[in-house]
CSV table of C-alpha atoms in Angstrom, one decimal:
chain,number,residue,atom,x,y,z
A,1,UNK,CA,-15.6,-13.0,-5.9
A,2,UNK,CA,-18.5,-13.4,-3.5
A,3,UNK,CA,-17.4,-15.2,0.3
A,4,UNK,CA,-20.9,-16.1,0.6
A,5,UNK,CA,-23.5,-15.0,3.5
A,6,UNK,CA,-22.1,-15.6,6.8
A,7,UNK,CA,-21.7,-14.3,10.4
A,8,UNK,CA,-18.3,-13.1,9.5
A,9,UNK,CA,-16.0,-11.2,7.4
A,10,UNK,CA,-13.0,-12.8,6.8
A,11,UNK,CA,-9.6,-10.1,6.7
A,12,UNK,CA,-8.0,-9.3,4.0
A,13,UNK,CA,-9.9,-11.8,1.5
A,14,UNK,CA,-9.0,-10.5,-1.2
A,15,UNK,CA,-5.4,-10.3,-0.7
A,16,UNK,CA,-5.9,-14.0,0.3
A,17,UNK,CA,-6.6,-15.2,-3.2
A,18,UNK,CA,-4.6,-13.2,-5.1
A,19,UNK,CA,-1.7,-14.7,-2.8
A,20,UNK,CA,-2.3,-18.0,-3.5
A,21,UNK,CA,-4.1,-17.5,-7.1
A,22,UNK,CA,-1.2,-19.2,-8.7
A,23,UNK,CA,-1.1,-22.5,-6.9
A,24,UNK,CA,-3.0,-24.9,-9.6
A,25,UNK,CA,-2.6,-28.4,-7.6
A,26,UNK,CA,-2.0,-29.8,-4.5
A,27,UNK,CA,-3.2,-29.6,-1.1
A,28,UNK,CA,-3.8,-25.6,0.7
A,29,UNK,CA,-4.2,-26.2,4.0
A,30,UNK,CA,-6.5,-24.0,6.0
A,31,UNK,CA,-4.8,-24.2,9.8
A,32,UNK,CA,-7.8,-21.5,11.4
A,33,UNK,CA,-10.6,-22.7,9.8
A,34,UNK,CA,-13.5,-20.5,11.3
A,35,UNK,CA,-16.7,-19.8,9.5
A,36,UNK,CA,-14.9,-20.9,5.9
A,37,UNK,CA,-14.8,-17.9,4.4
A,38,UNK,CA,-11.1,-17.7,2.9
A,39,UNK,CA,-11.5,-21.6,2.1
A,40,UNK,CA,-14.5,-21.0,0.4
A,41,UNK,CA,-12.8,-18.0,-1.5
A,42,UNK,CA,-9.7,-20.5,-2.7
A,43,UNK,CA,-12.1,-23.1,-3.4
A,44,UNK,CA,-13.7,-20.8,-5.9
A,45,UNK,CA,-10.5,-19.3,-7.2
A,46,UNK,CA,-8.6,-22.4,-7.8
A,47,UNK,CA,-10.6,-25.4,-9.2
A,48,UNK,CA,-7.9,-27.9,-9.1
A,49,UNK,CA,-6.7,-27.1,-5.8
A,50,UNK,CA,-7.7,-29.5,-2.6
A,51,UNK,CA,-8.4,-28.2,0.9
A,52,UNK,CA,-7.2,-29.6,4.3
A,53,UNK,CA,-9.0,-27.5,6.7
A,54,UNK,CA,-8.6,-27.5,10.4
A,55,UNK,CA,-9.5,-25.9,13.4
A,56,UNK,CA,-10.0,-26.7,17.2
A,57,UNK,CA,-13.5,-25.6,17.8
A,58,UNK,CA,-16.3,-27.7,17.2
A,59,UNK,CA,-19.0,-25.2,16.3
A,60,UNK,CA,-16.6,-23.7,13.4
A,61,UNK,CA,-16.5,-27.6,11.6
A,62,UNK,CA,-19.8,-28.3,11.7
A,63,UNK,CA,-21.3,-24.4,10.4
A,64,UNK,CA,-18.0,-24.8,7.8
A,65,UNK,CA,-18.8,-28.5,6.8
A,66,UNK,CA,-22.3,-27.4,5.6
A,67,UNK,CA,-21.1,-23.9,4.0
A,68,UNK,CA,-18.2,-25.8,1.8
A,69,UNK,CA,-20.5,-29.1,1.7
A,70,UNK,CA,-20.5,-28.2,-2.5
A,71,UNK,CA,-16.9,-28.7,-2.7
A,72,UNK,CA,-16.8,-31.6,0.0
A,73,UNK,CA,-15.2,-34.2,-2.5
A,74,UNK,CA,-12.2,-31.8,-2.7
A,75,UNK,CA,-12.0,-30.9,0.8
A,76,UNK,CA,-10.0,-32.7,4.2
A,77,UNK,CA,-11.3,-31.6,7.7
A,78,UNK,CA,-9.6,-31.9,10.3
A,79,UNK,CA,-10.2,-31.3,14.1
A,80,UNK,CA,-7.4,-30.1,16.4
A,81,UNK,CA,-5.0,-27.5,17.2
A,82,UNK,CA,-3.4,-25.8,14.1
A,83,UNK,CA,0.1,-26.6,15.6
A,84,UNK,CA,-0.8,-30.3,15.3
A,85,UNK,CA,-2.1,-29.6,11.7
A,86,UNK,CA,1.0,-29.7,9.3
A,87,UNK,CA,2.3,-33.4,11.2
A,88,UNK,CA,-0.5,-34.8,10.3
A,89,UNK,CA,-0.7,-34.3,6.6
A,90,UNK,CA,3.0,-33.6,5.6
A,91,UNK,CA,3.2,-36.3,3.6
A,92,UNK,CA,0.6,-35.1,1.1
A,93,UNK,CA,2.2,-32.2,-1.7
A,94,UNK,CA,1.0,-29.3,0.3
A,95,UNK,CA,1.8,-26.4,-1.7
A,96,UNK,CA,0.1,-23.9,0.2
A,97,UNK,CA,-0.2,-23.1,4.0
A,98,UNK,CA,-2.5,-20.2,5.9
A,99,UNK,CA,-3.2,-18.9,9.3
A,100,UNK,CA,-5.6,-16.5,10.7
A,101,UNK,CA,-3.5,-16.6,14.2
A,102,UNK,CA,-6.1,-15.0,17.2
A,103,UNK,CA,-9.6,-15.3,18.3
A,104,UNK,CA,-12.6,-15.8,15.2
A,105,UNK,CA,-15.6,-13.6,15.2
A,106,UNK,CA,-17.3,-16.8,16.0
A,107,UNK,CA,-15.8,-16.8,19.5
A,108,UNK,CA,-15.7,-13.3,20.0
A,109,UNK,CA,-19.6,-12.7,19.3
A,110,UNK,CA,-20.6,-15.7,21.6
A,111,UNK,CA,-21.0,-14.0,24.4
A,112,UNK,CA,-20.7,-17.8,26.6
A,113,UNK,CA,-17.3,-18.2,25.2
A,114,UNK,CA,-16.0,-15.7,28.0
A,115,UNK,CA,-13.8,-13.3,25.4
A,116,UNK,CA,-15.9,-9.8,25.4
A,117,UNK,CA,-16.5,-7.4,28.0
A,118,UNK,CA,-20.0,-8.5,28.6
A,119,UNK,CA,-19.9,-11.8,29.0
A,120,UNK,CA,-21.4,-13.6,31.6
A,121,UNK,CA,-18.7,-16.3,32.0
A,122,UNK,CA,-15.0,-15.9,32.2
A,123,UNK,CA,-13.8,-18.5,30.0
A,124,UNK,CA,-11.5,-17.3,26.6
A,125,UNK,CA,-11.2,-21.1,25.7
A,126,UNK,CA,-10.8,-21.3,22.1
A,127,UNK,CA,-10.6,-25.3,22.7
A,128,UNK,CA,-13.7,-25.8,25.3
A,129,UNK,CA,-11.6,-29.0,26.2
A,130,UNK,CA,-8.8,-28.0,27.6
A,131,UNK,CA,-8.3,-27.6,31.4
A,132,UNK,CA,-7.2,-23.7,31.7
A,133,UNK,CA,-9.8,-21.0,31.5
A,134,UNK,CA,-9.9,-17.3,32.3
A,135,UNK,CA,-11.2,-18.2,35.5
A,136,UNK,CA,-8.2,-20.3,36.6
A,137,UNK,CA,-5.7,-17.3,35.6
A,138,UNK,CA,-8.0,-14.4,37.2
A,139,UNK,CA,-8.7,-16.3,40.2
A,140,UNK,CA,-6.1,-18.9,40.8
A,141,UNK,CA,-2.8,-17.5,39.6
A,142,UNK,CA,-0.4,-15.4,42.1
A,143,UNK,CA,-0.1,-11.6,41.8
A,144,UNK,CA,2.8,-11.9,40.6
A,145,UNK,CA,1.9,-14.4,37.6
A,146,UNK,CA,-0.4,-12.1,36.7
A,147,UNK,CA,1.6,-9.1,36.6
A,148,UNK,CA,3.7,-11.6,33.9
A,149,UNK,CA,0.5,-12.5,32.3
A,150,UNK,CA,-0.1,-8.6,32.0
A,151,UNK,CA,3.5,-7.1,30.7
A,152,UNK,CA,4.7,-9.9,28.6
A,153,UNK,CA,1.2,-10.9,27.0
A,154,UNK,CA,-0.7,-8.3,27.6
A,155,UNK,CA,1.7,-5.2,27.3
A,156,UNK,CA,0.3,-3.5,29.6
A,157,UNK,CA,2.1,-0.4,30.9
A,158,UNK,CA,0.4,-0.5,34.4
A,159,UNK,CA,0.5,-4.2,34.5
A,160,UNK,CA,1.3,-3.7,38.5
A,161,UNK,CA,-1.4,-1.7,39.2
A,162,UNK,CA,-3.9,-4.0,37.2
A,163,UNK,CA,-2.6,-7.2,38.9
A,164,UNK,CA,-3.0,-5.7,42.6
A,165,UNK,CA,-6.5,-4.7,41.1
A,166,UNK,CA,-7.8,-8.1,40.0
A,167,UNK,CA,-6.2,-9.6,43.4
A,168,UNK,CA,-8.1,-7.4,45.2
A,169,UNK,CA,-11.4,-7.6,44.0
A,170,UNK,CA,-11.3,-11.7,43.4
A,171,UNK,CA,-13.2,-13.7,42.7
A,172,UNK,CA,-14.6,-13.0,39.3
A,173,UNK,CA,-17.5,-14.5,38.0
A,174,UNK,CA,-17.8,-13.2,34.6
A,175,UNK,CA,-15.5,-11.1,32.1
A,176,UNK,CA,-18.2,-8.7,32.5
A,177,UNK,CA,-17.5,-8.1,36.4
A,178,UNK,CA,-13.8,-7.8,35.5
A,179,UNK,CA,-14.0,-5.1,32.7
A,180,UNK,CA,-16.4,-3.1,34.6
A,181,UNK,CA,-13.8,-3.0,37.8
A,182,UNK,CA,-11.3,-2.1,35.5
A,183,UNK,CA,-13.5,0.3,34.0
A,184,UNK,CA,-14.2,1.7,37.0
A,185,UNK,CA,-10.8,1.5,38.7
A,186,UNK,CA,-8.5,2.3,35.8
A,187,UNK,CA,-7.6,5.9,33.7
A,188,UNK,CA,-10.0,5.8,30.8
A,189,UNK,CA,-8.2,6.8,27.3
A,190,UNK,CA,-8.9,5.6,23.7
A,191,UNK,CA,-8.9,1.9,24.5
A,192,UNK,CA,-11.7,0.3,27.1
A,193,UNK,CA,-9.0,-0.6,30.4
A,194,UNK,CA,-9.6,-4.3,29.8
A,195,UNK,CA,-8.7,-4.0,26.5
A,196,UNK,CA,-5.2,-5.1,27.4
A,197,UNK,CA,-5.6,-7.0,30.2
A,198,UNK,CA,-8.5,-9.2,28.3
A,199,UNK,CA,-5.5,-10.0,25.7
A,200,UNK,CA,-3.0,-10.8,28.0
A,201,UNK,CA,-5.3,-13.4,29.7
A,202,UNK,CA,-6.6,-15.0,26.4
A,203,UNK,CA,-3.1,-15.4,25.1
A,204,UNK,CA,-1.9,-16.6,28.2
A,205,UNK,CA,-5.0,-19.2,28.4
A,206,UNK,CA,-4.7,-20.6,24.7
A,207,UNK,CA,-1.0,-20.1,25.0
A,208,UNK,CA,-1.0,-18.4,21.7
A,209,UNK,CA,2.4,-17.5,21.5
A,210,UNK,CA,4.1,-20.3,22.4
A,211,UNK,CA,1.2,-22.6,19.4
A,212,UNK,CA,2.6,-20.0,16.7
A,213,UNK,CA,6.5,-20.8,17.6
A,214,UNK,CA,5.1,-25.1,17.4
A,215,UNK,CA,3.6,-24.0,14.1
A,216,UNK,CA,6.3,-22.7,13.0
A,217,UNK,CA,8.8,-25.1,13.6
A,218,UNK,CA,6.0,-28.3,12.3
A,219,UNK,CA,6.4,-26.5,8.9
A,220,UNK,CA,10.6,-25.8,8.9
A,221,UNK,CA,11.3,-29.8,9.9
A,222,UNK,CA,8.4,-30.7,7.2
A,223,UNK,CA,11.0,-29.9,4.2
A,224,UNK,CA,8.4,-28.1,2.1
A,225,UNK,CA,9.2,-27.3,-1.7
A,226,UNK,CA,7.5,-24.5,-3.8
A,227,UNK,CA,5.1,-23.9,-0.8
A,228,UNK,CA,3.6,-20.7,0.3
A,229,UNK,CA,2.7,-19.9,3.8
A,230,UNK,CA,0.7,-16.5,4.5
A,231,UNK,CA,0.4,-15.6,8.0
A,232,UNK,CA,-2.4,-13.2,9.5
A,233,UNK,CA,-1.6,-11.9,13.0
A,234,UNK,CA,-3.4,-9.2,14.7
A,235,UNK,CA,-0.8,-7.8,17.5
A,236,UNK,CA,3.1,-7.1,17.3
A,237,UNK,CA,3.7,-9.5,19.8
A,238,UNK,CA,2.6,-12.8,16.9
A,239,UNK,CA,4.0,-10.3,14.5
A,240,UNK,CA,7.2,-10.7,15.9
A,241,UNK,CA,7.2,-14.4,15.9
A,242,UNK,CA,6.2,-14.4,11.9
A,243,UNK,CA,8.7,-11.5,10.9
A,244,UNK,CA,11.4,-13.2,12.9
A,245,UNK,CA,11.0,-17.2,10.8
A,246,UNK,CA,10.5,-15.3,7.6
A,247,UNK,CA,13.9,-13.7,8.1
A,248,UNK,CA,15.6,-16.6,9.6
A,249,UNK,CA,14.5,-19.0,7.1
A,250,UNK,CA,16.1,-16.6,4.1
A,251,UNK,CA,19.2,-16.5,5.6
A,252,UNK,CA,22.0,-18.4,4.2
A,253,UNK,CA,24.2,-18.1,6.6
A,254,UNK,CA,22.7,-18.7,10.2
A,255,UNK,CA,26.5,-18.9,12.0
A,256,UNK,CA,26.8,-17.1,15.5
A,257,UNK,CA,27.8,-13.1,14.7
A,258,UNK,CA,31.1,-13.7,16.6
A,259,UNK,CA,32.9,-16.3,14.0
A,260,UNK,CA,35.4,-14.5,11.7
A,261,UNK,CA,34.1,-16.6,9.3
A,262,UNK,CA,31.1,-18.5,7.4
A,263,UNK,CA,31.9,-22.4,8.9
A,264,UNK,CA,27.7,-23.7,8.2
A,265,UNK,CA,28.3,-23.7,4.4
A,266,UNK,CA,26.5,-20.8,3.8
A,267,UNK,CA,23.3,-22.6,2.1
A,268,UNK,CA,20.7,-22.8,4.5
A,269,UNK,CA,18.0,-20.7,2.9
A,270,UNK,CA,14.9,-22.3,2.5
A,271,UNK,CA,12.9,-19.6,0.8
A,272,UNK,CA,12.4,-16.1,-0.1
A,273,UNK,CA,10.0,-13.5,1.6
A,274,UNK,CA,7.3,-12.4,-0.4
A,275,UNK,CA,5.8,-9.6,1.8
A,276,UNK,CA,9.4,-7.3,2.3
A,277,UNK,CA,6.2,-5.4,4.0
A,278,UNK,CA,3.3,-6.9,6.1
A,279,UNK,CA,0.1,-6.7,4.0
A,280,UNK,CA,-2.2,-4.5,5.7
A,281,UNK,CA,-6.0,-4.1,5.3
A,282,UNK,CA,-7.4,-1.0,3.0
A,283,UNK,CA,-9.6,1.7,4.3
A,284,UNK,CA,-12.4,0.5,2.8
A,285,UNK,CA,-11.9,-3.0,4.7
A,286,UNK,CA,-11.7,-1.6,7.9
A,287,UNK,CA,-14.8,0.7,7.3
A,288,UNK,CA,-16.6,-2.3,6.3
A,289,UNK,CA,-15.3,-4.7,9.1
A,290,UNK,CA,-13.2,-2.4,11.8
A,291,UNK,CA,-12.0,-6.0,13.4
A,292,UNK,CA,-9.4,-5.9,10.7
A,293,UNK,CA,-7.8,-3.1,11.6
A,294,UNK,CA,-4.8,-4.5,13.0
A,295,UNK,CA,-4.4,-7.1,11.2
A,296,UNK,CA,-1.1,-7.7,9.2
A,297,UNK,CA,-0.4,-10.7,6.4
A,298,UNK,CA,3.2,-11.6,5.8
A,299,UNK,CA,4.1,-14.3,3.0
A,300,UNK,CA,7.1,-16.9,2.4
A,301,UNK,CA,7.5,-19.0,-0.3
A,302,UNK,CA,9.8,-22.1,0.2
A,303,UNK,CA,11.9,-23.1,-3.0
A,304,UNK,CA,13.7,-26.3,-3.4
């Protein structure tokens, strides 16, 4: 199976397809777009099967519309945030659902989209539209937002000391001026000081968390049957979120723990989870493309 030449290598592609190998109709939709490269793999893989593919930056569409232009007459694109993604085409028989949650290679590498360490701007915008940048929250936001920002996005264990920090030493101009204060300010161990922090401000600026949980609940009120959703996350904290659906949606019984007794009819599962373990990347993956490292793919499979 060849993902064709581009600027990115998407994770865990091969356990991509063989996930959804099976599907032979219907709609898959693609909710993280990117450069195309799982799209392209599932185009390949299953010939009857129609893409809807979405994402929220513009530069991904167009490079994606010209790398999947062969299959155009079997593909949907669609601009927007993938939370707004399963609304909007519920009413065709999706049967398969995917999401790469977290920042693409195509942002990260840009180096005017604000999200590495050497970055002249301080941005982290995944949707260059939207009001909220890096520079608001670094700049703008009270010390005490920030230290939220930097223990409940960012986990950051000195998330005191790194908000008294950036306080400080404001105004930032650049991501670059901020990782090398923290560089130069902060205890140095296995991960670059603004590792962390840079995390906690992304999520915080996208507000990726809180997009996952509206994801989520789009595809529970959309009533799907026989669909599979795979889910790639690459921290615990959007782990949590997935793990957390999959097992609620398998219950059959979702009464409060202090009844006696089942009173909800005790037939409110809408699925099984595939994954009883998150799919993880293989050494040779990460050798190839470290990026993946983290990464983790959990599957559910609604059943009528």
């Amino acid at each position: 199976m060849s993902n064709t030449t581009a600027p990115h290598i998407p994770v865990l592609f091969n356990e991509v397809i063989d996930i959804f190998k099976d599907i032979e109709d219907g709609y898959i939709i693609d909710c993280t777009l990117g450069y195309g490269g799982h799209s392209l793999g599932i185009l390949q893989s299953n010939p009857n099967v129609k893409l809807i593919c979405n994402d929220q930056d513009d530069e991904a569409l167009e490079f994606s519309k010209n790398r999947l232009k062969e299959y155009q007459d079997r593909v949907i694109f669609s601009k927007g945030n993938f939370k707004d993604v399963i609304s909007k085409y519920k009413d065709k028989n999706i049967t398969g659902i995917l999401a790469d949650i977290g920042v693409s290679s195509l942002q990260l590498d840009k180096d005017d989209r604000g999200f590495g360490f050497n970055s002249e701007t301080l941005d982290m915008r995944m949707d260059q539209n939207q009001p909220l940048s890096a520079a608001n929250v670094v700049n703008e936001y009270s010390q005490k937002d920030l230290e939220r920002v930097l223990k409940e996005y960012g986990e950051v264990k000195e998330y005191k000391k790194v908000a008294s920090l950036i306080v400080e030493n404001r105004p930032f101009n650049s991501s670059k001026e901020l990782a090398d204060m923290l560089l130069k300010k902060m205890h140095k161990g296995k991960l670059h000081p603004a590792t962390l922090p840079f995390q906690g401000i992304r999520i915080e600026v996208n507000n990726e968390l809180g997009v996952l949980e509206e994801l989520f609940d789009q595809i529970a009120s959309a009533d799907f049957c026989s669909t599979k959703v795979a889910i790639i996350s690459f921290h615990s904290l959007e782990d949590r979120i997935v793990k957390n659906y999959f097992k609620n949606w398998s219950k059959k019984c979702i009464c409060p723990d202090y009844l006696p007794r089942c009173e909800c009819g005790n037939n409110n599962q809408k699925g099984k989870v595939v994954t009883k373990k998150p799919i993880i990347p293989t050494k040779d993956e990460i050798k190839q493309n470290p990026r993946s490292r983290s990464s983790k793919m959990r599957v559910f499979k609604f059943e009528c």
